[in-house]
């Protein structure tokens, strides 16, 4: 679940302080080095949160979480998935289906994002503090929670203020958002971070396979390497921006790394203390009795419910997703909104173009419509980036899923251009519906500048055969903003009207000390500055021009002067002058 946005309610101050002290003791006794990177930072109440982060930047909106710490005794060795269940306490064990979801998510990410080095134990640690391992493993055979796990509504009353972004499709709340599921994703984050972890064609935050897989992708964004202390800390704090949260997760991570054991689903104990009130109680409604076992030979129910699922197990106002076109729907089965979608239409998307490294200023907007052209709300639209590009959506992913609003429109997260230039495609499709997709073309152009200026007005002079005392430095801007990493070329030309490379006058030196009068492959730095190498002069005096250009057409001419040092002629001596005058006088 997670700590609230900005500042946290202080009702649990005493409990938080005790938890922080216990973390320190635990780290010293059984997990040396766990908090080494931040051990000089205070964790007591009053300094418990890291610098404020926008709630929308966290999957949990920095909501409340469980503060219970692991037992001091070491857990039992962790078995493989094929070994028999090892007996043990429910407090230390992980429910079988939940454990399987963590391990499968980590295994998949080891293949798709090997540089991330995500351990399944980190997913288990986060799952423990967010939902107590899906409320003690109260999940069905397919991994969907028996009862929805919902955080408090984010109405600004002690928590972040996030008004409804999904029309209640995930959390059943059409006024404010709430964190959802065993990994506590808020709907706006799930819209782009959601994943199908069990291959059933749906992305359900209430399903532990989907939620664990999504959490793994979230932790692995931005190229973070979770085997390093710094990136691991950054990833955890991005999940919930609280130093106490970080310490609690690291404690469970180290505990699970020492080994744990599998316990039957539904037998896990629920933690008793939460960061928002220090009290006890589940984060979800009181669990209902488990559903009847799936009859032998029948297909497990998919995430999102449907069929025989009791109405009380789904948040009010939500509808189960459909994965089949109308032609395969059994007669008499009520249609879901997804079933009614006949096509996707562009909803006024402007031209998609950005310079390398920049965020696209326009977003993709798609409308889901019925055959008669009516809008269809509460339908999931998946946006997928296709092509040879390193462009991503906000958050560093190339897939985003967004629920259509009341006008049937889904707006994709902003695109961020990578360094590869050229075109690519973003394809919009309806999740669970076999209709044609809608393609959007986007273009990434080279970084550009529209203005170059010198950073100094000092005259650049040199004597023949010497070197210029000052190096040429220019600043590049684009529409008034710093133009960083822009390609540039510097050439010593014949004149302002003749851009031909000069064959005399000032010159640069290459790595071997040879004369060079054109430099390519130059780039401005992060501040838009470009400082050229030192300039030298041959024996030819005169006025010369250094021409600097950048991608985008910006250019500047810099004047260089090579002239001999001024010398004064000695005055003739009086005697010499007299004799010269005498010899020059008439009649001499």
Coordinates of C-alpha atoms in Angstrom, one line a residue, residues 108-583:
X108 CA 10.8 -13.6 -17.0
X109 CA 12.6 -10.4 -16.2
X110 CA 15.9 -12.1 -16.0
X111 CA 15.3 -13.0 -19.6
X112 CA 13.8 -9.8 -20.9
X113 CA 15.8 -7.3 -18.8
X114 CA 18.9 -9.2 -17.7
X115 CA 20.7 -6.0 -16.7
X116 CA 18.2 -5.3 -14.0
X117 CA 19.1 -8.3 -11.8
X118 CA 15.8 -8.4 -10.1
X119 CA 15.6 -10.9 -7.2
X120 CA 12.3 -12.5 -6.6
X121 CA 12.9 -11.9 -2.9
X122 CA 12.5 -8.1 -3.5
X123 CA 9.1 -8.7 -5.0
X124 CA 8.3 -10.8 -1.9
X125 CA 9.5 -8.0 0.4
X126 CA 7.4 -5.4 -1.3
X127 CA 4.4 -7.7 -1.4
X128 CA 4.8 -8.3 2.3
X129 CA 4.7 -4.6 3.3
X130 CA 2.0 -3.7 0.7
X131 CA -0.6 -6.3 1.3
X132 CA 0.8 -9.0 3.7
X133 CA 1.4 -11.3 0.7
X134 CA -2.1 -10.8 -0.8
X135 CA -3.8 -10.9 2.7
X136 CA -2.1 -14.1 3.7
X137 CA -2.4 -15.7 0.3
X138 CA -6.2 -15.4 0.0
X139 CA -6.2 -16.0 -3.7
X140 CA -7.9 -18.4 -6.2
X141 CA -6.0 -20.9 -8.2
X142 CA -5.4 -18.5 -11.0
X143 CA -3.9 -15.9 -8.6
X144 CA -6.8 -13.5 -8.4
X145 CA -7.6 -12.3 -4.9
X146 CA -10.7 -13.7 -3.3
X147 CA -11.6 -10.2 -2.0
X148 CA -10.4 -7.0 -3.5
X149 CA -7.5 -5.4 -1.7
X150 CA -8.1 -1.6 -1.7
X151 CA -6.1 1.2 -0.1
X152 CA -7.9 4.2 1.3
X153 CA -9.5 6.6 -1.1
X154 CA -7.0 9.3 -2.2
X155 CA -9.2 12.3 -1.3
X156 CA -6.5 14.5 0.2
X157 CA -7.6 13.8 3.7
X158 CA -4.2 12.7 5.1
X159 CA -3.3 11.1 1.8
X160 CA -2.6 12.3 -1.7
X161 CA -5.4 13.9 -3.6
X162 CA -6.0 11.9 -6.8
X163 CA -9.4 12.2 -8.4
X164 CA -10.8 9.3 -10.3
X165 CA -8.8 8.4 -13.4
X166 CA -10.5 5.1 -14.4
X167 CA -14.2 5.7 -13.9
X168 CA -14.0 3.1 -11.1
X169 CA -13.0 0.3 -13.4
X170 CA -10.3 -1.0 -11.1
X171 CA -11.1 0.3 -7.6
X172 CA -14.9 0.7 -7.9
X173 CA -14.6 4.4 -6.9
X174 CA -15.7 6.9 -9.6
X175 CA -14.8 9.9 -7.4
X176 CA -11.3 9.3 -6.1
X177 CA -8.6 6.7 -6.9
X178 CA -7.5 4.0 -4.5
X179 CA -4.5 1.7 -4.6
X180 CA -5.6 -1.8 -5.9
X181 CA -4.5 -5.4 -5.5
X182 CA -1.6 -7.3 -3.8
X183 CA 1.0 -4.9 -5.0
X184 CA -1.2 -1.8 -4.5
X185 CA -1.1 0.0 -7.9
X186 CA -3.2 3.1 -8.3
X187 CA -5.3 3.0 -11.5
X188 CA -3.4 5.8 -13.3
X189 CA -0.1 3.9 -12.8
X190 CA -1.6 0.6 -13.7
X191 CA -2.8 2.1 -16.9
X192 CA 0.7 2.2 -18.3
X193 CA 2.5 -0.2 -16.0
X194 CA 0.0 -3.1 -16.0
X195 CA 1.2 -6.5 -17.3
X196 CA -0.3 -9.8 -18.2
X197 CA 1.8 -12.1 -16.0
X198 CA -0.1 -15.4 -16.5
X199 CA -0.8 -15.2 -20.2
X200 CA -4.6 -15.2 -20.0
X201 CA -4.9 -12.1 -22.2
X202 CA -5.9 -9.7 -19.3
X203 CA -4.0 -7.2 -17.1
X204 CA -5.6 -7.4 -13.7
X205 CA -4.1 -5.6 -10.7
X206 CA -6.1 -8.0 -8.5
X207 CA -4.2 -10.9 -9.9
X208 CA -0.9 -11.7 -8.2
X209 CA 0.8 -13.0 -11.4
X210 CA -0.1 -9.8 -13.2
X211 CA 0.6 -7.5 -10.3
X212 CA 4.0 -9.1 -9.5
X213 CA 5.1 -9.0 -13.1
X214 CA 4.0 -5.3 -13.4
X215 CA 5.9 -4.5 -10.1
X216 CA 9.0 -6.1 -11.5
X217 CA 8.9 -4.1 -14.7
X218 CA 8.3 -0.9 -12.7
X219 CA 11.4 -1.6 -10.5
X220 CA 13.5 -2.4 -13.6
X221 CA 12.7 0.8 -15.5
X222 CA 15.3 3.5 -16.3
X223 CA 18.0 0.9 -16.7
X224 CA 18.4 0.4 -13.0
X225 CA 20.7 -2.5 -11.8
X226 CA 19.1 -3.8 -8.6
X227 CA 22.3 -5.7 -7.7
X228 CA 23.8 -2.3 -6.8
X229 CA 22.9 -0.5 -3.5
X230 CA 22.2 2.8 -5.2
X231 CA 19.8 1.6 -7.9
X232 CA 18.1 -0.8 -5.5
X233 CA 17.4 2.1 -3.1
X234 CA 16.2 4.4 -5.9
X235 CA 13.8 1.7 -7.2
X236 CA 12.3 1.0 -3.8
X237 CA 11.9 4.7 -3.0
X238 CA 10.2 5.2 -6.4
X239 CA 7.6 2.6 -5.3
X240 CA 7.0 4.5 -2.0
X241 CA 9.0 7.6 -1.2
X242 CA 9.6 6.9 2.5
X243 CA 12.9 6.1 4.2
X244 CA 11.0 4.0 6.8
X245 CA 9.4 2.1 3.9
X246 CA 12.8 1.5 2.4
X247 CA 14.2 0.1 5.6
X248 CA 11.3 -2.2 6.1
X249 CA 11.5 -3.6 2.6
X250 CA 15.2 -4.1 2.9
X251 CA 14.7 -6.0 6.2
X252 CA 12.3 -8.4 4.5
X253 CA 14.5 -8.7 1.5
X254 CA 17.4 -9.8 3.6
X255 CA 15.2 -12.1 5.6
X256 CA 13.8 -13.8 2.5
X257 CA 17.3 -14.1 1.0
X258 CA 18.4 -16.2 3.9
X259 CA 15.7 -18.6 2.9
X260 CA 11.9 -19.0 3.4
X261 CA 9.3 -21.7 2.9
X262 CA 6.1 -22.2 1.1
X263 CA 2.8 -22.5 2.9
X264 CA -0.7 -23.3 1.6
X265 CA -2.7 -20.5 0.1
X266 CA -4.9 -18.7 2.6
X267 CA -2.9 -19.8 5.7
X268 CA -0.6 -16.8 5.9
X269 CA -0.9 -14.3 8.9
X270 CA -1.9 -10.8 8.2
X271 CA 0.5 -8.1 9.6
X272 CA -0.9 -6.1 12.4
X273 CA 0.6 -2.6 12.1
X274 CA 0.3 0.0 9.4
X275 CA 2.1 3.3 8.8
X276 CA -1.1 5.4 8.8
X277 CA -2.5 4.5 12.2
X278 CA -0.2 2.1 13.9
X279 CA -3.2 -0.2 14.5
X280 CA -4.2 -3.6 13.2
X281 CA -6.7 -4.8 10.7
X282 CA -6.7 -5.9 7.1
X283 CA -6.1 -3.4 4.3
X284 CA -9.0 -5.0 2.4
X285 CA -12.6 -5.7 3.3
X286 CA -13.1 -8.7 5.6
X287 CA -12.3 -11.7 3.5
X288 CA -15.2 -13.8 2.4
X289 CA -15.1 -17.6 2.6
X290 CA -13.0 -19.1 -0.2
X291 CA -15.0 -20.0 -3.3
X292 CA -15.8 -23.6 -4.0
X293 CA -12.9 -25.5 -5.6
X294 CA -12.8 -25.5 -9.3
X295 CA -14.4 -28.8 -10.6
X296 CA -11.9 -31.3 -12.0
X297 CA -11.3 -30.7 -15.7
X298 CA -12.8 -27.2 -15.7
X299 CA -10.8 -24.1 -16.6
X300 CA -9.8 -21.8 -13.7
X301 CA -11.6 -18.5 -13.6
X302 CA -9.6 -15.7 -15.1
X303 CA -8.7 -12.4 -13.3
X304 CA -11.6 -10.0 -13.1
X305 CA -14.3 -12.5 -12.3
X306 CA -17.3 -13.3 -14.3
X307 CA -19.5 -16.4 -14.5
X308 CA -20.2 -17.7 -11.0
X309 CA -18.2 -15.0 -9.2
X310 CA -20.4 -13.6 -6.4
X311 CA -21.1 -9.9 -7.0
X312 CA -19.6 -9.0 -3.6
X313 CA -16.1 -10.0 -4.8
X314 CA -15.9 -7.3 -7.4
X315 CA -15.7 -3.5 -6.7
X316 CA -19.0 -1.8 -7.3
X317 CA -19.4 -0.4 -10.8
X318 CA -16.8 -2.7 -12.4
X319 CA -17.4 -5.2 -15.1
X320 CA -15.4 -8.3 -16.0
X321 CA -13.2 -8.1 -19.1
X322 CA -14.0 -10.1 -22.1
X323 CA -11.4 -11.8 -24.2
X324 CA -13.7 -13.1 -27.0
X325 CA -15.4 -11.4 -30.0
X326 CA -19.2 -11.3 -29.9
X327 CA -19.5 -14.3 -32.2
X328 CA -18.0 -16.6 -29.5
X329 CA -20.1 -15.2 -26.6
X330 CA -22.6 -17.9 -25.5
X331 CA -26.2 -16.9 -26.1
X332 CA -27.8 -15.1 -23.2
X333 CA -24.5 -13.9 -21.7
X334 CA -24.7 -10.1 -21.0
X335 CA -22.3 -8.1 -23.1
X336 CA -19.5 -6.2 -21.5
X337 CA -18.4 -2.8 -22.8
X338 CA -15.5 -4.5 -24.5
X339 CA -17.9 -6.7 -26.5
X340 CA -19.6 -3.6 -28.0
X341 CA -16.5 -2.0 -29.4
X342 CA -16.6 -2.1 -33.2
X343 CA -13.6 0.1 -34.0
X344 CA -11.1 2.6 -32.7
X345 CA -10.9 6.1 -34.1
X346 CA -8.4 8.9 -33.7
X347 CA -9.6 11.4 -31.2
X348 CA -7.8 14.5 -32.5
X349 CA -4.1 13.4 -32.1
X350 CA -1.8 16.1 -33.5
X351 CA 1.4 15.4 -35.4
X352 CA 3.8 13.4 -33.2
X353 CA 7.3 14.8 -33.5
X354 CA 10.1 15.5 -31.0
X355 CA 13.8 16.0 -31.0
X356 CA 16.0 13.2 -29.6
X357 CA 15.9 13.1 -25.8
X358 CA 12.8 15.3 -25.5
X359 CA 9.3 14.5 -24.4
X360 CA 6.7 14.7 -27.2
X361 CA 4.4 17.7 -26.5
X362 CA 1.4 16.0 -28.0
X363 CA -0.3 12.8 -26.7
X364 CA -2.1 10.0 -28.6
X365 CA -5.8 10.1 -28.1
X366 CA -8.0 7.2 -29.2
X367 CA -11.8 6.8 -29.1
X368 CA -13.6 3.4 -28.7
X369 CA -16.9 3.3 -30.6
X370 CA -19.7 1.0 -31.2
X371 CA -20.9 0.1 -34.8
X372 CA -23.3 3.0 -34.6
X373 CA -20.5 5.4 -33.6
X374 CA -21.4 5.7 -29.9
X375 CA -18.7 6.1 -27.3
X376 CA -17.7 3.1 -25.2
X377 CA -16.4 3.8 -21.7
X378 CA -14.4 1.6 -19.3
X379 CA -12.7 -0.3 -22.1
X380 CA -8.9 -1.0 -21.9
X381 CA -6.9 0.3 -24.9
X382 CA -3.3 -1.0 -25.2
X383 CA -0.7 1.3 -26.8
X384 CA 2.4 -0.5 -28.1
X385 CA 5.5 1.1 -29.6
X386 CA 6.6 -0.7 -32.7
X387 CA 9.7 -0.2 -34.8
X388 CA 13.5 0.4 -34.6
X389 CA 13.4 3.0 -31.9
X390 CA 14.4 3.6 -28.3
X391 CA 11.5 5.9 -27.7
X392 CA 9.3 4.9 -24.6
X393 CA 6.3 6.0 -22.7
X394 CA 6.6 7.9 -19.5
X395 CA 8.1 5.4 -17.0
X396 CA 10.5 3.8 -19.5
X397 CA 8.2 1.2 -21.0
X398 CA 7.1 0.5 -24.6
X399 CA 3.6 -0.7 -23.7
X400 CA 0.8 1.2 -21.9
X401 CA -2.8 0.3 -21.2
X402 CA -5.4 3.0 -20.6
X403 CA -9.1 2.7 -19.7
X404 CA -11.4 4.8 -21.8
X405 CA -13.2 7.6 -20.0
X406 CA -16.9 8.5 -20.1
X407 CA -16.5 9.9 -23.6
X408 CA -14.9 6.7 -24.8
X409 CA -11.5 8.3 -25.1
X410 CA -8.2 6.8 -23.9
X411 CA -5.2 9.2 -23.8
X412 CA -1.8 7.4 -23.9
X413 CA 1.0 8.6 -21.5
X414 CA 3.4 11.1 -23.0
X415 CA 6.1 9.6 -25.4
X416 CA 9.7 10.3 -24.7
X417 CA 12.2 10.3 -27.6
X418 CA 15.4 8.3 -27.3
X419 CA 18.6 9.0 -29.1
X420 CA 17.7 7.1 -32.3
X421 CA 16.3 9.3 -35.0
X422 CA 13.7 8.3 -37.6
X423 CA 10.1 7.2 -37.6
X424 CA 8.2 4.6 -35.5
X425 CA 4.6 3.5 -34.9
X426 CA 2.4 3.4 -31.9
X427 CA -0.4 0.9 -32.3
X428 CA -3.7 1.1 -30.3
X429 CA -5.7 -2.1 -29.8
X430 CA -8.6 -3.0 -27.6
X431 CA -7.6 -5.5 -24.8
X432 CA -9.8 -8.6 -25.1
X433 CA -11.3 -7.7 -28.5
X434 CA -10.2 -9.0 -31.9
X435 CA -10.7 -5.9 -34.0
X436 CA -8.2 -4.0 -36.2
X437 CA -5.7 -1.8 -34.4
X438 CA -5.1 1.9 -35.1
X439 CA -1.6 3.1 -36.0
X440 CA -0.1 6.4 -35.2
X441 CA 3.2 7.6 -36.8
X442 CA 5.8 9.4 -34.8
X443 CA 9.1 10.9 -35.7
X444 CA 12.2 11.6 -33.8
X445 CA 14.5 14.3 -35.3
X446 CA 18.1 15.1 -34.5
X447 CA 18.7 17.5 -31.6
X448 CA 18.9 21.0 -33.0
X449 CA 19.7 24.6 -32.1
X450 CA 18.4 27.8 -33.6
X451 CA 20.9 30.2 -32.1
X452 CA 24.7 30.3 -31.3
X453 CA 26.4 33.0 -29.3
X454 CA 29.9 33.5 -28.0
X455 CA 30.2 33.3 -24.3
X456 CA 33.0 36.0 -24.3
X457 CA 33.5 39.2 -26.3
X458 CA 37.3 39.1 -26.0
X459 CA 39.1 39.8 -29.3
X460 CA 40.9 36.7 -30.6
X461 CA 44.4 37.6 -31.7
X462 CA 47.7 35.9 -32.3
X463 CA 51.2 36.6 -33.8
X464 CA 52.4 34.7 -36.8
X465 CA 53.6 31.2 -35.8
X466 CA 52.1 31.5 -32.3
X467 CA 48.9 30.3 -30.6
X468 CA 45.7 32.0 -29.5
X469 CA 45.6 32.7 -25.8
X470 CA 41.8 32.2 -25.6
X471 CA 39.8 29.2 -26.7
X472 CA 36.6 29.8 -28.6
X473 CA 33.4 28.9 -26.6
X474 CA 29.8 29.2 -27.9
X475 CA 26.4 28.5 -26.3
X476 CA 23.6 26.8 -28.3
X477 CA 19.9 27.4 -27.6
X478 CA 16.6 26.3 -29.2
X479 CA 13.6 28.5 -28.8
X480 CA 15.3 30.2 -25.9
X481 CA 16.1 26.9 -24.0
X482 CA 19.5 25.3 -23.6
X483 CA 20.2 23.0 -26.6
X484 CA 22.2 20.1 -25.2
X485 CA 24.0 17.4 -27.1
X486 CA 23.6 19.1 -30.4
X487 CA 25.9 18.1 -33.2
X488 CA 28.2 20.9 -34.5
X489 CA 31.0 21.5 -37.0
X490 CA 33.7 24.1 -36.9
X491 CA 35.6 25.2 -40.1
X492 CA 38.2 27.9 -40.8
X493 CA 36.8 29.4 -44.0
X494 CA 38.2 31.9 -46.6
X495 CA 35.7 34.6 -45.8
X496 CA 32.1 35.3 -44.6
X497 CA 31.0 35.0 -48.2
X498 CA 33.2 32.1 -49.2
X499 CA 32.6 29.1 -47.0
X500 CA 35.5 27.1 -48.6
X501 CA 38.0 25.7 -46.1
X502 CA 41.0 28.0 -45.9
X503 CA 44.5 26.6 -46.6
X504 CA 46.4 29.2 -44.6
X505 CA 46.1 31.1 -41.4
X506 CA 44.8 29.7 -38.1
X507 CA 44.4 26.0 -37.6
X508 CA 43.6 23.2 -35.0
X509 CA 45.8 20.2 -34.3
X510 CA 44.7 16.6 -34.4
X511 CA 45.8 13.9 -31.9
X512 CA 49.0 13.5 -33.9
X513 CA 49.8 17.2 -34.0
X514 CA 48.9 17.6 -37.6
X515 CA 47.2 20.7 -39.0
X516 CA 43.4 20.5 -39.2
X517 CA 41.1 23.3 -40.3
X518 CA 37.7 21.5 -40.0
X519 CA 36.4 19.7 -36.9
X520 CA 33.4 17.4 -37.1
X521 CA 31.6 15.2 -34.5
X522 CA 31.4 18.0 -32.0
X523 CA 28.5 18.2 -29.5
X524 CA 27.3 20.8 -27.0
X525 CA 27.4 19.7 -23.4
X526 CA 24.4 19.4 -21.0
X527 CA 24.5 23.2 -20.6
X528 CA 24.5 23.8 -24.4
X529 CA 28.1 24.9 -24.3
X530 CA 30.7 24.0 -26.9
X531 CA 34.4 24.8 -26.2
X532 CA 36.7 24.3 -29.1
X533 CA 40.3 23.1 -28.9
X534 CA 43.2 25.5 -28.9
X535 CA 43.9 27.4 -32.1
X536 CA 47.3 28.0 -33.6
X537 CA 48.6 30.3 -36.4
X538 CA 51.0 29.8 -39.3
X539 CA 53.2 32.6 -40.6
X540 CA 50.5 34.3 -42.7
X541 CA 49.2 37.5 -41.1
X542 CA 45.7 38.6 -41.8
X543 CA 42.0 38.5 -40.7
X544 CA 40.3 35.1 -40.8
X545 CA 36.9 33.6 -40.1
X546 CA 35.9 30.6 -38.0
X547 CA 32.5 29.3 -39.0
X548 CA 30.5 27.1 -36.5
X549 CA 27.3 25.4 -37.5
X550 CA 24.9 23.1 -35.7
X551 CA 22.1 20.7 -36.6
X552 CA 19.0 22.8 -37.0
X553 CA 20.7 25.6 -38.9
X554 CA 22.2 27.7 -36.2
X555 CA 25.6 29.3 -37.1
X556 CA 28.1 31.9 -36.1
X557 CA 31.2 33.5 -37.6
X558 CA 34.0 34.3 -35.2
X559 CA 36.8 36.7 -36.3
X560 CA 40.4 35.7 -35.8
X561 CA 43.3 38.1 -36.3
X562 CA 46.9 37.2 -37.0
X563 CA 49.3 40.2 -36.9
X564 CA 52.9 40.9 -36.1
X565 CA 53.5 42.6 -32.8
X566 CA 53.9 46.4 -33.2
X567 CA 57.5 47.6 -33.1
X568 CA 58.7 51.3 -32.8
X569 CA 61.7 52.5 -35.0
X570 CA 64.6 54.0 -33.0
X571 CA 65.1 57.8 -33.2
X572 CA 68.3 59.0 -35.1
X573 CA 71.1 60.3 -32.9
X574 CA 71.8 64.1 -33.0
X575 CA 75.2 63.7 -34.7
X576 CA 73.8 61.4 -37.3
X577 CA 71.0 63.7 -38.0
X578 CA 73.3 66.6 -38.4
X579 CA 75.6 64.9 -40.7
X580 CA 72.7 63.5 -42.7
X581 CA 71.3 67.0 -42.9
X582 CA 74.6 68.4 -43.9
X583 CA 75.1 65.9 -46.6

